[in-house]
Short mmCIF file of C-alpha atoms in Angstrom, two decimals:
data_model
loop_
_atom_site.label_atom_id
_atom_site.label_comp_id
_atom_site.label_asym_id
_atom_site.label_seq_id
_atom_site.Cartn_x
_atom_site.Cartn_y
_atom_site.Cartn_z
CA MET A 1 99.98 81.87 106.34
CA HIS A 2 96.89 80.20 104.87
CA LEU A 3 97.57 78.44 101.57
CA ALA A 4 94.32 79.70 100.01
CA TYR A 5 95.36 83.27 100.82
CA LEU A 6 98.78 82.73 99.25
CA ARG A 7 97.20 81.27 96.13
CA ASP A 8 94.83 84.25 95.73
CA TYR A 9 97.66 86.69 96.49
CA HIS A 10 99.94 85.16 93.86
CA GLU A 11 97.15 85.23 91.30
CA ALA A 12 96.48 88.88 92.14
CA LEU A 13 100.15 89.72 91.60
CA VAL A 14 100.05 88.23 88.10
CA ILE A 15 96.67 89.79 87.21
CA GLU A 16 97.87 93.22 88.34
CA LEU A 17 100.93 92.89 86.12
CA ALA A 18 98.86 91.68 83.15
CA ARG A 19 96.40 94.55 83.64
CA THR A 20 99.14 97.16 83.32
CA ARG A 21 101.17 95.62 80.47
CA PRO A 22 100.20 94.58 76.96
CA ALA A 23 101.80 91.15 77.44
CA ILE A 24 103.63 89.13 80.10
CA GLU A 25 105.85 86.06 80.19
CA ARG A 26 107.14 83.80 82.93
CA GLY A 27 110.56 85.39 83.33
CA THR A 28 109.35 88.98 83.52
CA VAL A 29 106.57 88.01 85.95
CA ALA A 30 109.08 86.27 88.22
CA GLU A 31 111.37 89.30 88.12
CA ALA A 32 108.58 91.79 88.82
CA THR A 33 106.80 89.83 91.58
CA GLY A 34 109.60 87.97 93.33
CA LEU A 35 107.87 84.63 92.75
CA THR A 36 109.94 81.65 91.64
CA PRO A 37 109.64 80.66 87.96
CA GLN A 38 108.00 77.41 89.10
CA ALA A 39 105.39 79.31 91.14
CA VAL A 40 104.74 81.62 88.20
CA SER A 41 104.18 78.66 85.90
CA LYS A 42 101.56 77.24 88.28
CA VAL A 43 99.77 80.57 88.60
CA LEU A 44 99.77 81.12 84.84
CA ALA A 45 98.36 77.65 84.27
CA ARG A 46 95.53 78.27 86.75
CA LEU A 47 94.68 81.66 85.27
CA VAL A 48 94.67 80.26 81.74
CA GLN A 49 92.34 77.48 82.88
CA GLU A 50 90.05 80.07 84.48
CA GLY A 51 90.10 82.14 81.29
CA VAL A 52 91.52 85.25 82.98
CA ILE A 53 94.66 85.24 80.82
CA ALA A 54 95.31 83.64 77.45
CA PRO A 55 98.36 82.57 75.42
CA ALA A 56 99.45 85.31 73.02
CA GLY A 57 102.19 83.69 71.03
CA VAL A 58 105.89 83.09 71.59
CA ARG A 59 108.75 85.55 71.91
CA ARG A 60 111.94 84.32 70.25
CA PRO A 61 114.98 86.20 71.58
CA ALA A 62 118.26 86.35 69.69
CA LEU A 63 119.82 84.33 72.50
CA GLY A 64 118.17 81.83 74.79
CA LYS A 65 115.01 79.78 74.66
CA PRO A 66 111.70 80.97 73.21
CA ALA A 67 109.30 82.28 75.85
CA ALA A 68 105.53 81.85 75.89
CA VAL A 69 103.69 85.17 76.05
CA TYR A 70 100.35 85.78 77.76
CA ARG A 71 97.80 88.61 77.82
CA LEU A 72 94.93 89.56 80.08
CA VAL A 73 91.44 88.64 78.84
CA PRO A 74 89.53 91.73 79.99
CA GLU A 75 86.14 90.39 78.92
CA SER A 76 86.58 87.30 81.11
CA ARG A 77 85.24 89.12 84.17
CA TRP A 78 82.66 91.88 84.55
CA ALA A 79 81.30 94.14 87.24
CA VAL A 80 78.59 96.77 87.37
CA GLY A 81 79.20 100.02 89.19
CA ALA A 82 76.44 102.27 90.50
CA HIS A 83 76.60 105.96 91.35
CA VAL A 84 73.70 107.07 93.52
CA THR A 85 73.10 110.83 93.43
CA ARG A 86 70.22 112.78 94.91
CA ARG A 87 68.67 113.00 91.45
CA ALA A 88 69.61 109.86 89.53
CA LEU A 89 71.15 106.40 89.42
CA ARG A 90 74.08 105.97 87.01
CA LEU A 91 75.25 102.47 86.09
CA VAL A 92 78.30 101.30 84.12
CA LEU A 93 79.51 97.91 82.93
CA VAL A 94 83.26 97.48 83.41
CA ASP A 95 85.66 94.71 82.38
CA LEU A 96 88.66 93.32 84.25
CA ALA A 97 90.94 95.96 82.73
CA GLY A 98 88.74 98.75 84.06
CA GLN A 99 87.31 99.68 80.66
CA VAL A 100 83.75 101.02 80.60
CA HIS A 101 81.69 99.18 77.97
CA ALA A 102 78.19 100.50 78.60
CA SER A 103 76.42 103.03 80.80
CA ALA A 104 72.90 104.09 81.65
CA ALA A 105 71.25 106.76 83.79
CA THR A 106 67.83 106.63 85.41
CA PRO A 107 66.11 109.52 87.23
CA LEU A 108 65.24 108.87 90.88
CA PRO A 109 62.20 110.32 92.65
CA ALA A 110 62.81 113.31 94.90
CA ASP A 111 63.77 112.15 98.41
CA PHE A 112 63.76 108.52 97.22
CA SER A 113 63.51 105.62 99.67
CA PRO A 114 65.74 102.53 99.95
CA ALA A 115 63.00 100.43 98.34
CA GLN A 116 62.76 102.79 95.36
CA LEU A 117 66.52 102.73 94.87
CA LEU A 118 66.71 98.94 95.11
CA ALA A 119 63.96 98.54 92.52
CA GLU A 120 65.79 100.76 90.02
CA LEU A 121 69.15 99.17 90.84
CA THR A 122 67.87 95.62 90.31
CA ALA A 123 66.25 96.44 86.99
CA GLY A 124 69.22 98.47 85.78
CA VAL A 125 71.83 95.84 86.64
CA ALA A 126 69.80 93.14 84.88
CA ALA A 127 69.46 95.25 81.73
CA LEU A 128 73.09 96.36 81.59
CA SER A 129 74.63 92.94 82.27
CA ALA A 130 72.34 90.83 80.08
CA GLY A 131 74.18 87.68 78.97
CA ARG A 132 77.22 88.28 81.19
CA THR A 133 78.18 86.71 84.51
CA LEU A 134 79.03 89.41 87.02
CA THR A 135 81.72 89.30 89.69
CA GLY A 136 79.57 91.69 91.71
CA VAL A 137 78.14 95.18 91.98
CA GLY A 138 79.78 98.24 93.48
CA ILE A 139 77.80 101.19 94.82
CA GLY A 140 79.16 104.70 95.25
CA MET A 141 76.69 106.35 97.61
CA ILE A 142 76.03 109.73 99.18
CA GLY A 143 77.44 110.00 102.68
CA PRO A 144 77.77 109.94 105.55
CA LEU A 145 78.13 106.19 105.53
CA ASP A 146 79.89 103.40 107.42
CA GLN A 147 81.79 101.59 104.68
CA ALA A 148 83.06 98.87 106.99
CA ARG A 149 79.49 97.81 107.85
CA GLY A 150 77.93 98.65 104.50
CA THR A 151 75.51 101.04 106.18
CA VAL A 152 74.29 104.47 105.05
CA ARG A 153 74.03 106.75 108.08
CA ASP A 154 71.71 109.72 107.55
CA ALA A 155 72.67 110.62 103.99
CA HIS A 156 72.50 114.39 103.59
CA ARG A 157 69.23 115.72 102.12
CA LEU A 158 67.61 112.25 102.10
CA ARG A 159 65.08 111.63 104.89
CA HIS A 160 64.70 107.86 104.54
CA TRP A 161 68.33 106.86 104.98
CA HIS A 162 68.89 106.53 108.72
CA ASP A 163 71.24 103.56 109.35
CA VAL A 164 70.18 101.67 106.22
CA PRO A 165 72.26 98.46 105.63
CA LEU A 166 72.41 99.10 101.89
CA ALA A 167 75.16 96.60 101.06
CA ALA A 168 73.22 93.72 102.65
CA LEU A 169 69.90 94.80 101.14
CA ALA A 170 71.39 95.19 97.67
CA GLY A 171 73.24 91.88 97.93
CA GLU A 172 69.99 90.12 98.81
CA ALA A 173 68.07 91.82 96.01
CA LEU A 174 70.72 91.15 93.37
CA GLY A 175 72.00 87.78 94.53
CA LEU A 176 75.55 89.07 94.03
CA PRO A 177 78.45 90.33 96.14
CA VAL A 178 78.06 94.07 96.77
CA VAL A 179 80.73 96.59 97.76
CA LEU A 180 79.41 99.87 99.19
CA ASP A 181 81.59 102.96 99.49
CA LYS A 182 81.25 106.72 99.52
CA ASP A 183 80.82 108.17 96.07
CA VAL A 184 84.03 110.23 96.24
CA THR A 185 86.09 107.27 97.49
CA ALA A 186 84.89 105.17 94.58
CA GLY A 187 85.81 108.02 92.25
CA VAL A 188 89.36 108.41 93.51
CA THR A 189 89.78 104.63 93.18
CA ALA A 190 88.96 104.91 89.47
CA GLU A 191 91.57 107.62 89.04
CA ALA A 192 94.19 105.53 90.84
CA TRP A 193 93.47 102.51 88.62
CA ARG A 194 93.90 104.63 85.50
CA ARG A 195 96.94 106.67 86.57
CA GLY A 196 99.14 104.03 88.21
CA ALA A 197 101.90 104.31 90.79
CA SER A 198 102.60 108.03 90.26
CA PHE A 199 99.13 108.81 91.65
CA ARG A 200 100.27 108.49 95.26
CA ASP A 201 98.88 111.43 97.27
CA ALA A 202 95.74 112.80 95.68
CA ALA A 203 92.17 113.93 96.06
CA LEU A 204 89.14 113.68 93.82
CA ILE A 205 86.88 116.68 94.39
CA MET A 206 83.27 116.08 93.36
CA VAL A 207 80.55 118.71 92.93
CA GLU A 208 77.16 117.12 92.25
CA SER A 209 74.19 118.03 94.46
CA GLY A 210 76.79 118.36 97.18
CA LEU A 211 80.54 118.61 97.56
CA GLY A 212 83.03 115.99 98.79
CA ALA A 213 86.61 114.73 98.49
CA GLY A 214 87.87 111.20 97.95
CA LEU A 215 91.36 110.79 99.42
CA TRP A 216 94.21 108.62 98.13
CA LEU A 217 97.14 108.90 100.54
CA GLY A 218 100.44 107.04 100.47
CA GLY A 219 99.27 104.97 97.51
CA ALA A 220 96.08 103.70 99.17
CA VAL A 221 92.52 104.84 99.75
CA HIS A 222 91.96 106.75 103.00
CA ARG A 223 88.62 106.21 104.74
CA GLY A 224 89.45 107.20 108.32
CA THR A 225 88.65 105.60 111.67
CA HIS A 226 84.90 105.39 111.02
CA THR A 227 85.29 104.92 107.23
CA ASN A 228 83.52 108.26 106.67
CA ALA A 229 86.43 110.42 105.46
CA GLY A 230 85.65 112.80 102.63
CA GLU A 231 83.05 115.20 104.09
CA PHE A 232 85.14 118.01 102.62
CA GLY A 233 82.08 120.10 101.80
CA HIS A 234 81.25 120.35 105.50
CA THR A 235 84.41 122.15 106.54
CA VAL A 236 83.67 125.74 107.57
CA VAL A 237 85.11 128.56 105.43
CA GLN A 238 82.87 131.44 106.63
CA LEU A 239 81.89 131.62 110.30
CA ASP A 240 78.83 133.80 109.64
CA GLY A 241 78.01 132.10 106.34
CA PRO A 242 74.77 130.52 105.13
CA ALA A 243 73.15 127.60 106.93
CA CYS A 244 74.21 124.15 105.71
CA VAL A 245 72.21 120.92 105.47
CA CYS A 246 74.56 119.37 108.05
CA GLY A 247 73.38 121.84 110.71
CA ARG A 248 76.42 124.12 110.77
CA ARG A 249 76.91 127.51 109.16
CA GLY A 250 79.39 128.63 106.52
CA CYS A 251 80.37 125.17 105.26
CA LEU A 252 82.26 125.09 101.97
CA GLU A 253 79.30 123.39 100.28
CA ALA A 254 76.82 126.02 101.48
CA VAL A 255 79.04 128.96 100.51
CA HIS A 256 79.78 127.36 97.14
CA ASP A 257 76.08 126.74 96.42
CA ALA A 258 75.19 130.33 97.36
CA ALA A 259 77.68 131.81 94.88
CA ALA A 260 76.27 134.13 92.22
CA ASP A 261 77.62 132.30 89.17
CA PRO A 262 79.91 129.39 88.16
CA ALA A 263 83.04 131.57 88.26
CA ALA A 264 82.32 132.70 91.82
CA ALA A 265 81.48 129.13 92.87
CA ALA A 266 84.72 127.87 91.33
CA ALA A 267 86.69 130.53 93.24
CA VAL A 268 85.10 129.36 96.51
CA LEU A 269 86.05 125.78 95.68
CA GLY A 270 89.61 126.89 94.88
CA THR A 271 90.01 128.31 98.38
CA GLY A 272 88.68 125.08 99.88
CA VAL A 273 91.11 123.04 97.80
CA VAL A 274 94.03 125.18 98.98
CA ASN A 275 92.96 124.51 102.59
CA LEU A 276 93.04 120.78 101.82
CA LEU A 277 96.47 121.05 100.19
CA GLN A 278 97.86 122.93 103.19
CA THR A 279 96.65 120.09 105.41
CA LEU A 280 97.63 117.05 103.33
CA ASP A 281 100.37 118.15 100.88
CA LEU A 282 98.85 116.47 97.84
CA GLY A 283 100.39 116.06 94.40
CA HIS A 284 97.19 115.63 92.39
CA VAL A 285 93.72 117.17 92.50
CA VAL A 286 91.12 115.70 90.14
CA LEU A 287 87.84 117.54 89.60
CA ALA A 288 84.65 115.57 88.96
CA GLY A 289 80.87 115.58 89.28
CA ALA A 290 78.13 116.44 86.79
CA ASP A 291 77.52 119.93 88.20
CA LEU A 292 81.22 120.79 88.05
CA LEU A 293 81.84 119.26 84.63
CA ARG A 294 79.12 121.42 83.06
CA HIS A 295 81.58 124.29 83.66
CA GLY A 296 84.70 122.13 83.77
CA GLU A 297 87.26 124.53 82.35
CA ILE A 298 86.04 127.38 84.56
CA TYR A 299 86.53 125.21 87.65
CA ARG A 300 89.86 123.77 86.54
CA ALA A 301 91.28 127.22 85.79
CA ALA A 302 89.98 128.70 89.06
CA VAL A 303 91.38 125.89 91.20
CA ALA A 304 94.72 125.99 89.39
CA GLU A 305 94.86 129.78 89.90
CA ALA A 306 94.08 129.41 93.60
CA VAL A 307 96.88 126.88 93.94
CA ARG A 308 99.28 129.18 92.09
CA THR A 309 98.44 132.29 94.10
CA GLN A 310 97.42 131.00 97.54
CA VAL A 311 99.77 128.09 98.22
CA PRO A 312 103.01 129.40 99.77
CA ARG A 313 105.99 128.38 97.63
CA ALA A 314 103.81 126.97 94.87
CA ASP A 315 107.00 126.69 92.84
CA TRP A 316 108.06 123.94 95.27
CA LEU A 317 104.71 122.57 96.48
CA THR A 318 103.56 121.75 92.97
CA VAL A 319 100.12 120.26 92.36
CA GLU A 320 98.60 118.86 89.18
CA VAL A 321 94.99 120.02 88.76
CA SER A 322 92.92 118.18 86.16
CA LEU A 323 89.42 117.17 85.17
CA THR A 324 88.55 113.48 85.38
CA GLY A 325 88.93 111.66 82.09
CA LEU A 326 85.92 109.47 82.86
CA GLY A 327 83.35 112.26 82.75
CA THR A 328 80.14 111.60 84.64
CA ASP A 329 80.96 107.86 84.77
CA ALA A 330 83.87 108.38 87.19
CA ILE A 331 82.08 107.37 90.40
CA ALA A 332 80.24 104.37 88.96
CA ALA A 333 83.38 103.14 87.18
CA GLY A 334 85.33 103.37 90.42
CA ALA A 335 82.65 101.42 92.27
CA ALA A 336 82.90 98.63 89.68
CA MET A 337 86.70 98.63 89.93
CA GLN A 338 86.42 98.21 93.70
CA VAL A 339 84.41 95.03 93.14
CA LEU A 340 86.97 93.63 90.70
CA ASN A 341 89.79 94.62 93.01
CA ALA A 342 88.13 92.91 95.98
CA ARG A 343 88.18 89.60 94.10
CA TYR A 344 91.15 89.87 91.74
CA GLY A 345 93.28 92.68 93.12
CA LEU A 346 96.13 92.90 95.58
CA PRO A 347 95.24 93.32 99.26
CA ALA A 348 95.45 97.08 99.75
CA PRO A 349 94.07 98.13 103.13
CA SER A 350 93.25 101.81 103.50
CA VAL A 351 95.77 103.98 105.30
CA GLY A 352 93.18 105.04 107.83
#
């Protein structure tokens, strides 16, 4: 195995531990990671030199030698996350711990072009990150898209986005590493960062000028064979239903959008969520998106009621239904976390 890979992997192990604990020391790091105490000492020394962690005093046990204590320095590394919707560009500034420090939203022209988006993105990133060195920029974008190639493929309801290599174009415009992913996949990544190991099989359902699902299966993001998983809104729930922007009829998104009021729309979404649960046996459903959050409690209650009444043996197949704690920043924050994870996180290939 390549020595540079091992070095980065060992550093990622220690950073992950420091990100989830208030303080670490050599012995506890060795125990938690399986690294030798000597290897841990070398990694700690490198990370201190790089400013990623810092000494935080000494622990003096009743028995044994004093132990040096270290803490993560969240403000040592920064990333900007972008959420591209059909109406606006949302940006957030996130530190190495995943904390959002600043956010901004800019309206986008109707049916905006790649050039228009790049102009707003470049200006917004410069304004939000002034005085800070960025690790990179993450973009959560409307699908369909090919995440592996960084290419947007005919984004729904946007005419100018046929096979646009957005990751490469944004990287050139910004002069920074860029990670492109579907909006919902970025969002479920943010939830996984915040919730930890118990968030193992889950979906983030987003309603915002469209409807999609980010999937977290077996403790890892699921993108599918073509990295386009998540087109949940384009599953048919009514064979003779209204026409959908994707070209089919009766898609969940179209039926939801045609509902008479928020309560009726939430009931439609609840049925769609139950279909997803019957397919994937999830333990968590997180609801997000600006359109949904405007009526957040109505949606949460309706989805929870659908789970309770429509899932067979709901007493056994229990599901936690909640609203995202990140509000309308969820997608952008997740996109920024993907950038930080790409450089400082553990290798975590998607399950599909």
